[in-house]
PDB file of C-alpha atoms and ligand atoms in Angstrom:
ATOM      1  CA  MET A  16     -85.395   1.175 -56.607  1.00  0.00           C
ATOM      2  CA  PRO A  17     -87.251  -2.150 -56.560  1.00  0.00           C
ATOM      3  CA  VAL A  18     -85.150  -5.145 -55.647  1.00  0.00           C
ATOM      4  CA  PRO A  19     -84.894  -7.528 -58.625  1.00  0.00           C
ATOM      5  CA  ARG A  20     -86.101 -11.056 -58.078  1.00  0.00           C
ATOM      6  CA  PRO A  21     -83.305 -13.627 -57.676  1.00  0.00           C
ATOM      7  CA  ALA A  22     -84.167 -15.330 -60.956  1.00  0.00           C
ATOM      8  CA  ARG A  23     -83.526 -12.047 -62.780  1.00  0.00           C
ATOM      9  CA  VAL A  24     -80.299 -11.374 -60.942  1.00  0.00           C
ATOM     10  CA  SER A  25     -78.864 -14.709 -61.931  1.00  0.00           C
ATOM     11  CA  GLY A  26     -80.426 -14.629 -65.407  1.00  0.00           C
ATOM     12  CA  ILE A  27     -81.920 -18.088 -65.088  1.00  0.00           C
ATOM     13  CA  VAL A  28     -84.760 -19.042 -67.406  1.00  0.00           C
ATOM     14  CA  GLU A  29     -87.065 -21.956 -66.626  1.00  0.00           C
ATOM     15  CA  ILE A  30     -88.340 -24.447 -69.194  1.00  0.00           C
ATOM     16  CA  ALA A  31     -91.557 -25.922 -67.793  1.00  0.00           C
ATOM     17  CA  PRO A  32     -91.903 -29.719 -67.602  1.00  0.00           C
ATOM     18  CA  ARG A  33     -92.579 -31.379 -70.979  1.00  0.00           C
ATOM     19  CA  THR A  34     -92.004 -28.175 -72.968  1.00  0.00           C
ATOM     20  CA  GLY A  35     -89.215 -26.655 -75.042  1.00  0.00           C
ATOM     21  CA  THR A  36     -87.812 -23.397 -76.328  1.00  0.00           C
ATOM     22  CA  ALA A  37     -85.385 -21.959 -78.878  1.00  0.00           C
ATOM     23  CA  PHE A  38     -83.028 -18.966 -78.751  1.00  0.00           C
ATOM     24  CA  ALA A  39     -79.956 -17.472 -80.382  1.00  0.00           C
ATOM     25  CA  LEU A  40     -76.494 -17.896 -78.898  1.00  0.00           C
ATOM     26  CA  ARG A  41     -73.760 -15.542 -80.079  1.00  0.00           C
ATOM     27  CA  GLU A  42     -70.246 -16.771 -80.775  1.00  0.00           C
ATOM     28  CA  GLY A  43     -68.328 -16.871 -77.479  1.00  0.00           C
ATOM     29  CA  GLN A  44     -71.404 -16.947 -75.254  1.00  0.00           C
ATOM     30  CA  VAL A  45     -71.713 -19.711 -72.673  1.00  0.00           C
ATOM     31  CA  LEU A  46     -74.956 -21.627 -72.249  1.00  0.00           C
ATOM     32  CA  THR A  47     -75.386 -23.327 -68.870  1.00  0.00           C
ATOM     33  CA  VAL A  48     -78.028 -26.056 -68.754  1.00  0.00           C
ATOM     34  CA  ILE A  49     -79.107 -26.777 -65.169  1.00  0.00           C
ATOM     35  CA  ASP A  50     -81.159 -29.617 -63.698  1.00  0.00           C
ATOM     36  CA  PRO A  51     -82.837 -27.846 -60.744  1.00  0.00           C
ATOM     37  CA  GLN A  52     -84.488 -30.890 -59.152  1.00  0.00           C
ATOM     38  CA  GLY A  53     -82.294 -33.748 -60.370  1.00  0.00           C
ATOM     39  CA  SER A  54     -82.732 -36.735 -62.704  1.00  0.00           C
ATOM     40  CA  GLN A  55     -84.167 -34.676 -65.581  1.00  0.00           C
ATOM     41  CA  VAL A  56     -83.021 -34.758 -69.219  1.00  0.00           C
ATOM     42  CA  ALA A  57     -82.767 -31.736 -71.554  1.00  0.00           C
ATOM     43  CA  ASP A  58     -82.615 -32.411 -75.299  1.00  0.00           C
ATOM     44  CA  LEU A  59     -80.361 -29.898 -77.043  1.00  0.00           C
ATOM     45  CA  VAL A  60     -80.009 -29.216 -80.774  1.00  0.00           C
ATOM     46  CA  ALA A  61     -77.923 -26.485 -82.420  1.00  0.00           C
ATOM     47  CA  TYR A  62     -78.070 -24.904 -85.877  1.00  0.00           C
ATOM     48  CA  ALA A  63     -75.738 -22.424 -87.510  1.00  0.00           C
ATOM     49  CA  ALA A  64     -77.458 -19.044 -87.272  1.00  0.00           C
ATOM     50  CA  ALA A  65     -76.123 -18.120 -90.733  1.00  0.00           C
ATOM     51  CA  ASP A  66     -77.667 -21.193 -92.399  1.00  0.00           C
ATOM     52  CA  VAL A  67     -79.886 -23.578 -90.453  1.00  0.00           C
ATOM     53  CA  ARG A  68     -79.077 -26.379 -92.890  1.00  0.00           C
ATOM     54  CA  GLU A  69     -75.887 -26.681 -90.834  1.00  0.00           C
ATOM     55  CA  VAL A  70     -76.752 -28.629 -87.683  1.00  0.00           C
ATOM     56  CA  ILE A  71     -75.097 -30.665 -84.929  1.00  0.00           C
ATOM     57  CA  SER A  72     -74.247 -34.204 -85.985  1.00  0.00           C
ATOM     58  CA  ASN A  73     -73.703 -37.071 -83.571  1.00  0.00           C
ATOM     59  CA  GLY A  74     -71.828 -39.052 -86.241  1.00  0.00           C
ATOM     60  CA  ARG A  75     -69.378 -36.230 -87.016  1.00  0.00           C
ATOM     61  CA  THR A  76     -68.939 -35.629 -83.285  1.00  0.00           C
ATOM     62  CA  PHE A  77     -68.128 -39.283 -82.573  1.00  0.00           C
ATOM     63  CA  ASP A  78     -65.705 -39.259 -85.544  1.00  0.00           C
ATOM     64  CA  TYR A  79     -63.722 -36.231 -84.463  1.00  0.00           C
ATOM     65  CA  GLU A  80     -63.927 -36.650 -80.682  1.00  0.00           C
ATOM     66  CA  GLU A  81     -63.272 -40.427 -80.924  1.00  0.00           C
ATOM     67  CA  THR A  82     -65.683 -41.172 -78.077  1.00  0.00           C
ATOM     68  CA  ILE A  83     -69.387 -41.434 -77.387  1.00  0.00           C
ATOM     69  CA  ALA A  84     -68.823 -40.389 -73.731  1.00  0.00           C
ATOM     70  CA  LEU A  85     -68.779 -36.633 -74.286  1.00  0.00           C
ATOM     71  CA  THR A  86     -67.808 -34.371 -71.379  1.00  0.00           C
ATOM     72  CA  THR A  87     -65.566 -31.433 -70.447  1.00  0.00           C
ATOM     73  CA  GLY A  88     -63.034 -30.788 -73.225  1.00  0.00           C
ATOM     74  CA  ASN A  89     -65.131 -32.348 -75.988  1.00  0.00           C
ATOM     75  CA  ARG A  90     -66.771 -30.401 -78.796  1.00  0.00           C
ATOM     76  CA  LEU A  91     -70.036 -30.929 -80.673  1.00  0.00           C
ATOM     77  CA  TRP A  92     -69.537 -30.845 -84.454  1.00  0.00           C
ATOM     78  CA  SER A  93     -71.832 -30.022 -87.356  1.00  0.00           C
ATOM     79  CA  ASN A  94     -72.804 -31.982 -90.451  1.00  0.00           C
ATOM     80  CA  ARG A  95     -70.366 -29.645 -92.287  1.00  0.00           C
ATOM     81  CA  SER A  96     -67.474 -30.651 -89.993  1.00  0.00           C
ATOM     82  CA  ASN A  97     -67.328 -27.387 -88.081  1.00  0.00           C
ATOM     83  CA  ALA A  98     -67.038 -27.367 -84.284  1.00  0.00           C
ATOM     84  CA  MET A  99     -70.213 -25.668 -83.005  1.00  0.00           C
ATOM     85  CA  LEU A 100     -70.163 -25.984 -79.209  1.00  0.00           C
ATOM     86  CA  ALA A 101     -67.413 -26.752 -76.690  1.00  0.00           C
ATOM     87  CA  ILE A 102     -68.216 -28.444 -73.377  1.00  0.00           C
ATOM     88  CA  GLU A 103     -66.407 -26.245 -70.861  1.00  0.00           C
ATOM     89  CA  ASP A 104     -67.755 -27.680 -67.616  1.00  0.00           C
ATOM     90  CA  ASP A 105     -69.812 -30.708 -66.698  1.00  0.00           C
ATOM     91  CA  SER A 106     -70.834 -31.669 -63.162  1.00  0.00           C
ATOM     92  CA  VAL A 107     -72.434 -34.950 -64.270  1.00  0.00           C
ATOM     93  CA  GLY A 108     -70.267 -36.570 -66.963  1.00  0.00           C
ATOM     94  CA  ARG A 109     -73.080 -38.704 -68.332  1.00  0.00           C
ATOM     95  CA  HIS A 110     -75.023 -37.618 -71.427  1.00  0.00           C
ATOM     96  CA  ASP A 111     -76.380 -39.300 -74.541  1.00  0.00           C
ATOM     97  CA  PHE A 112     -75.918 -38.504 -78.226  1.00  0.00           C
ATOM     98  CA  LEU A 113     -77.230 -41.785 -79.635  1.00  0.00           C
ATOM     99  CA  LEU A 114     -81.002 -41.551 -79.311  1.00  0.00           C
ATOM    100  CA  THR A 115     -83.484 -39.343 -81.138  1.00  0.00           C
ATOM    101  CA  PRO A 116     -85.805 -36.867 -79.378  1.00  0.00           C
ATOM    102  CA  CYS A 117     -88.917 -38.507 -77.920  1.00  0.00           C
ATOM    103  CA  SER A 118     -91.933 -38.017 -80.176  1.00  0.00           C
ATOM    104  CA  GLU A 119     -95.549 -39.070 -80.720  1.00  0.00           C
ATOM    105  CA  ASP A 120     -94.210 -42.169 -82.438  1.00  0.00           C
ATOM    106  CA  THR A 121     -91.904 -43.141 -79.596  1.00  0.00           C
ATOM    107  CA  PHE A 122     -94.760 -42.699 -77.113  1.00  0.00           C
ATOM    108  CA  ARG A 123     -96.905 -45.090 -79.176  1.00  0.00           C
ATOM    109  CA  HIS A 124     -93.992 -47.554 -79.363  1.00  0.00           C
ATOM    110  CA  PHE A 125     -92.776 -47.534 -75.765  1.00  0.00           C
ATOM    111  CA  TYR A 126     -95.734 -46.282 -73.717  1.00  0.00           C
ATOM    112  CA  PRO A 127     -98.955 -47.670 -75.237  1.00  0.00           C
ATOM    113  CA  GLU A 128    -100.537 -47.516 -71.766  1.00  0.00           C
ATOM    114  CA  HIS A 129    -100.002 -43.733 -71.517  1.00  0.00           C
ATOM    115  CA  PRO A 130    -101.544 -40.845 -73.470  1.00  0.00           C
ATOM    116  CA  VAL A 131     -99.531 -39.906 -76.552  1.00  0.00           C
ATOM    117  CA  HIS A 132     -97.422 -36.761 -76.068  1.00  0.00           C
ATOM    118  CA  ARG A 133     -95.684 -34.774 -78.799  1.00  0.00           C
ATOM    119  CA  GLY A 134     -92.484 -35.085 -76.792  1.00  0.00           C
ATOM    120  CA  CYS A 135     -89.214 -33.283 -77.298  1.00  0.00           C
ATOM    121  CA  PHE A 136     -89.563 -33.629 -81.073  1.00  0.00           C
ATOM    122  CA  GLY A 137     -92.882 -31.790 -81.165  1.00  0.00           C
ATOM    123  CA  ASN A 138     -91.662 -29.182 -78.701  1.00  0.00           C
ATOM    124  CA  LEU A 139     -88.500 -28.579 -80.747  1.00  0.00           C
ATOM    125  CA  ALA A 140     -90.448 -28.427 -84.012  1.00  0.00           C
ATOM    126  CA  GLU A 141     -92.735 -25.700 -82.637  1.00  0.00           C
ATOM    127  CA  ALA A 142     -89.917 -23.694 -81.024  1.00  0.00           C
ATOM    128  CA  LEU A 143     -87.598 -23.886 -84.048  1.00  0.00           C
ATOM    129  CA  GLY A 144     -90.234 -23.222 -86.701  1.00  0.00           C
ATOM    130  CA  PRO A 145     -89.859 -19.420 -86.446  1.00  0.00           C
ATOM    131  CA  TYR A 146     -86.124 -19.846 -87.192  1.00  0.00           C
ATOM    132  CA  GLY A 147     -86.868 -21.633 -90.464  1.00  0.00           C
ATOM    133  CA  VAL A 148     -86.181 -25.162 -89.201  1.00  0.00           C
ATOM    134  CA  GLU A 149     -88.496 -27.799 -90.689  1.00  0.00           C
ATOM    135  CA  PRO A 150     -89.412 -30.823 -88.515  1.00  0.00           C
ATOM    136  CA  ASP A 151     -87.490 -33.138 -90.858  1.00  0.00           C
ATOM    137  CA  ALA A 152     -84.346 -31.102 -90.120  1.00  0.00           C
ATOM    138  CA  ILE A 153     -84.369 -32.001 -86.414  1.00  0.00           C
ATOM    139  CA  PRO A 154     -81.417 -34.358 -85.851  1.00  0.00           C
ATOM    140  CA  THR A 155     -80.464 -36.702 -83.057  1.00  0.00           C
ATOM    141  CA  ALA A 156     -80.293 -34.346 -80.091  1.00  0.00           C
ATOM    142  CA  PHE A 157     -77.455 -34.044 -77.617  1.00  0.00           C
ATOM    143  CA  ASN A 158     -79.403 -35.369 -74.650  1.00  0.00           C
ATOM    144  CA  VAL A 159     -78.009 -33.516 -71.663  1.00  0.00           C
ATOM    145  CA  PHE A 160     -78.016 -35.653 -68.477  1.00  0.00           C
ATOM    146  CA  MET A 161     -79.534 -38.664 -70.322  1.00  0.00           C
ATOM    147  CA  ASN A 162     -78.154 -41.952 -69.015  1.00  0.00           C
ATOM    148  CA  VAL A 163     -77.841 -44.593 -71.741  1.00  0.00           C
ATOM    149  CA  PRO A 164     -75.338 -47.301 -70.810  1.00  0.00           C
ATOM    150  CA  VAL A 165     -74.043 -49.346 -73.747  1.00  0.00           C
ATOM    151  CA  ASP A 166     -73.067 -52.971 -73.086  1.00  0.00           C
ATOM    152  CA  PRO A 167     -69.833 -54.333 -74.590  1.00  0.00           C
ATOM    153  CA  GLY A 168     -72.053 -56.384 -76.921  1.00  0.00           C
ATOM    154  CA  GLY A 169     -73.787 -53.228 -78.140  1.00  0.00           C
ATOM    155  CA  ALA A 170     -77.099 -53.473 -76.285  1.00  0.00           C
ATOM    156  CA  LEU A 171     -78.269 -50.194 -74.798  1.00  0.00           C
ATOM    157  CA  ARG A 172     -80.846 -49.239 -72.216  1.00  0.00           C
ATOM    158  CA  VAL A 173     -82.277 -46.040 -70.771  1.00  0.00           C
ATOM    159  CA  GLU A 174     -81.702 -45.529 -67.046  1.00  0.00           C
ATOM    160  CA  PRO A 175     -82.600 -42.595 -64.764  1.00  0.00           C
ATOM    161  CA  PRO A 176     -80.193 -39.642 -65.042  1.00  0.00           C
ATOM    162  CA  THR A 177     -77.479 -39.449 -62.399  1.00  0.00           C
ATOM    163  CA  SER A 178     -77.856 -35.655 -62.236  1.00  0.00           C
ATOM    164  CA  LYS A 179     -78.588 -34.166 -58.800  1.00  0.00           C
ATOM    165  CA  PRO A 180     -80.413 -30.906 -57.932  1.00  0.00           C
ATOM    166  CA  GLY A 181     -78.211 -28.138 -59.311  1.00  0.00           C
ATOM    167  CA  SER A 182     -76.221 -30.341 -61.701  1.00  0.00           C
ATOM    168  CA  TYR A 183     -75.139 -28.418 -64.776  1.00  0.00           C
ATOM    169  CA  LEU A 184     -73.412 -28.500 -68.161  1.00  0.00           C
ATOM    170  CA  GLU A 185     -71.665 -25.487 -69.725  1.00  0.00           C
ATOM    171  CA  LEU A 186     -71.347 -25.098 -73.489  1.00  0.00           C
ATOM    172  CA  ARG A 187     -69.501 -22.292 -75.280  1.00  0.00           C
ATOM    173  CA  ALA A 188     -70.699 -21.316 -78.759  1.00  0.00           C
ATOM    174  CA  LEU A 189     -67.877 -21.577 -81.298  1.00  0.00           C
ATOM    175  CA  MET A 190     -70.071 -19.969 -83.969  1.00  0.00           C
ATOM    176  CA  PRO A 191     -73.358 -18.022 -83.887  1.00  0.00           C
ATOM    177  CA  CYS A 192     -76.009 -20.651 -83.153  1.00  0.00           C
ATOM    178  CA  ILE A 193     -79.730 -21.195 -82.860  1.00  0.00           C
ATOM    179  CA  ILE A 194     -80.331 -23.524 -79.925  1.00  0.00           C
ATOM    180  CA  GLY A 195     -83.356 -25.733 -79.290  1.00  0.00           C
ATOM    181  CA  LEU A 196     -83.698 -26.972 -75.703  1.00  0.00           C
ATOM    182  CA  THR A 197     -86.333 -29.011 -73.883  1.00  0.00           C
ATOM    183  CA  ALA A 198     -87.353 -30.461 -70.561  1.00  0.00           C
ATOM    184  CA  CYS A 199     -87.738 -34.035 -71.779  1.00  0.00           C
ATOM    185  CA  SER A 200     -91.188 -35.647 -71.805  1.00  0.00           C
ATOM    186  CA  ALA A 201     -90.391 -39.392 -71.812  1.00  0.00           C
ATOM    187  CA  TYR A 202     -90.989 -41.557 -68.751  1.00  0.00           C
ATOM    188  CA  ALA A 203     -87.877 -43.776 -68.770  1.00  0.00           C
ATOM    189  CA  SER A 204     -85.436 -40.961 -69.591  1.00  0.00           C
ATOM    190  CA  ASN A 205     -86.359 -38.961 -66.497  1.00  0.00           C
ATOM    191  CA  GLY A 206     -86.868 -41.626 -63.843  1.00  0.00           C
ATOM    192  CA  GLY A 207     -90.654 -41.526 -64.310  1.00  0.00           C
ATOM    193  CA  GLN A 208     -91.191 -37.884 -63.278  1.00  0.00           C
ATOM    194  CA  PHE A 209     -91.280 -34.735 -65.391  1.00  0.00           C
ATOM    195  CA  LYS A 210     -89.409 -31.772 -63.966  1.00  0.00           C
ATOM    196  CA  PRO A 211     -88.335 -28.346 -65.278  1.00  0.00           C
ATOM    197  CA  ILE A 212     -84.956 -27.466 -66.781  1.00  0.00           C
ATOM    198  CA  HIS A 213     -83.176 -24.176 -66.156  1.00  0.00           C
ATOM    199  CA  TYR A 214     -80.730 -22.409 -68.421  1.00  0.00           C
ATOM    200  CA  ARG A 215     -78.588 -19.299 -68.342  1.00  0.00           C
ATOM    201  CA  ILE A 216     -76.610 -17.433 -70.994  1.00  0.00           C
ATOM    202  CA  ASN A 217     -73.426 -15.554 -70.089  1.00  0.00           C
TER     203      ASN A 217
HETATM  204 ZN1   ZN B  17     -87.607 -36.222 -74.694  1.00  0.00          ZN
END
């Protein structure tokens, strides 16, 4: 018998730099998001598979979890106040749920010297379209590994992720979900370099 390649054995899927994908996650399955090279953000959105009008909500999540510093033990909640995903393991402890996915508009705003890119928003819109998700239904993403310190006065800034090669986040689906996931395209979010993201479903 042929020997399977390591990537198949471990079930790891690669998201190429500055691209995105979407897939179903059954209730109880665990999604592991991995930063293979370090200092790379992955934008994550989740919809209820039964009705994609139900979607993760940063506001509901902050309400129920009583923190914006989400890590192991916290859950991500929907606009209908259902817990969708539970963070079961987190080797980084620094993620963002405040800022929207990068988009053509944010490239024009922040990076006028660079070519416009469709960003995570455009990548999510294309990947989620086949699941019946309209672009206007893309919410603030849970930005895995994104490093957005908030000053006591409320000012925020985007700094390079603290994730190292092999850093990971594990999320268990608490309901059947459709997941959108990217390798983020914005300069500041990723320390100025665009790298792949890996994920695995168990
Ligand atoms: Zn992005």
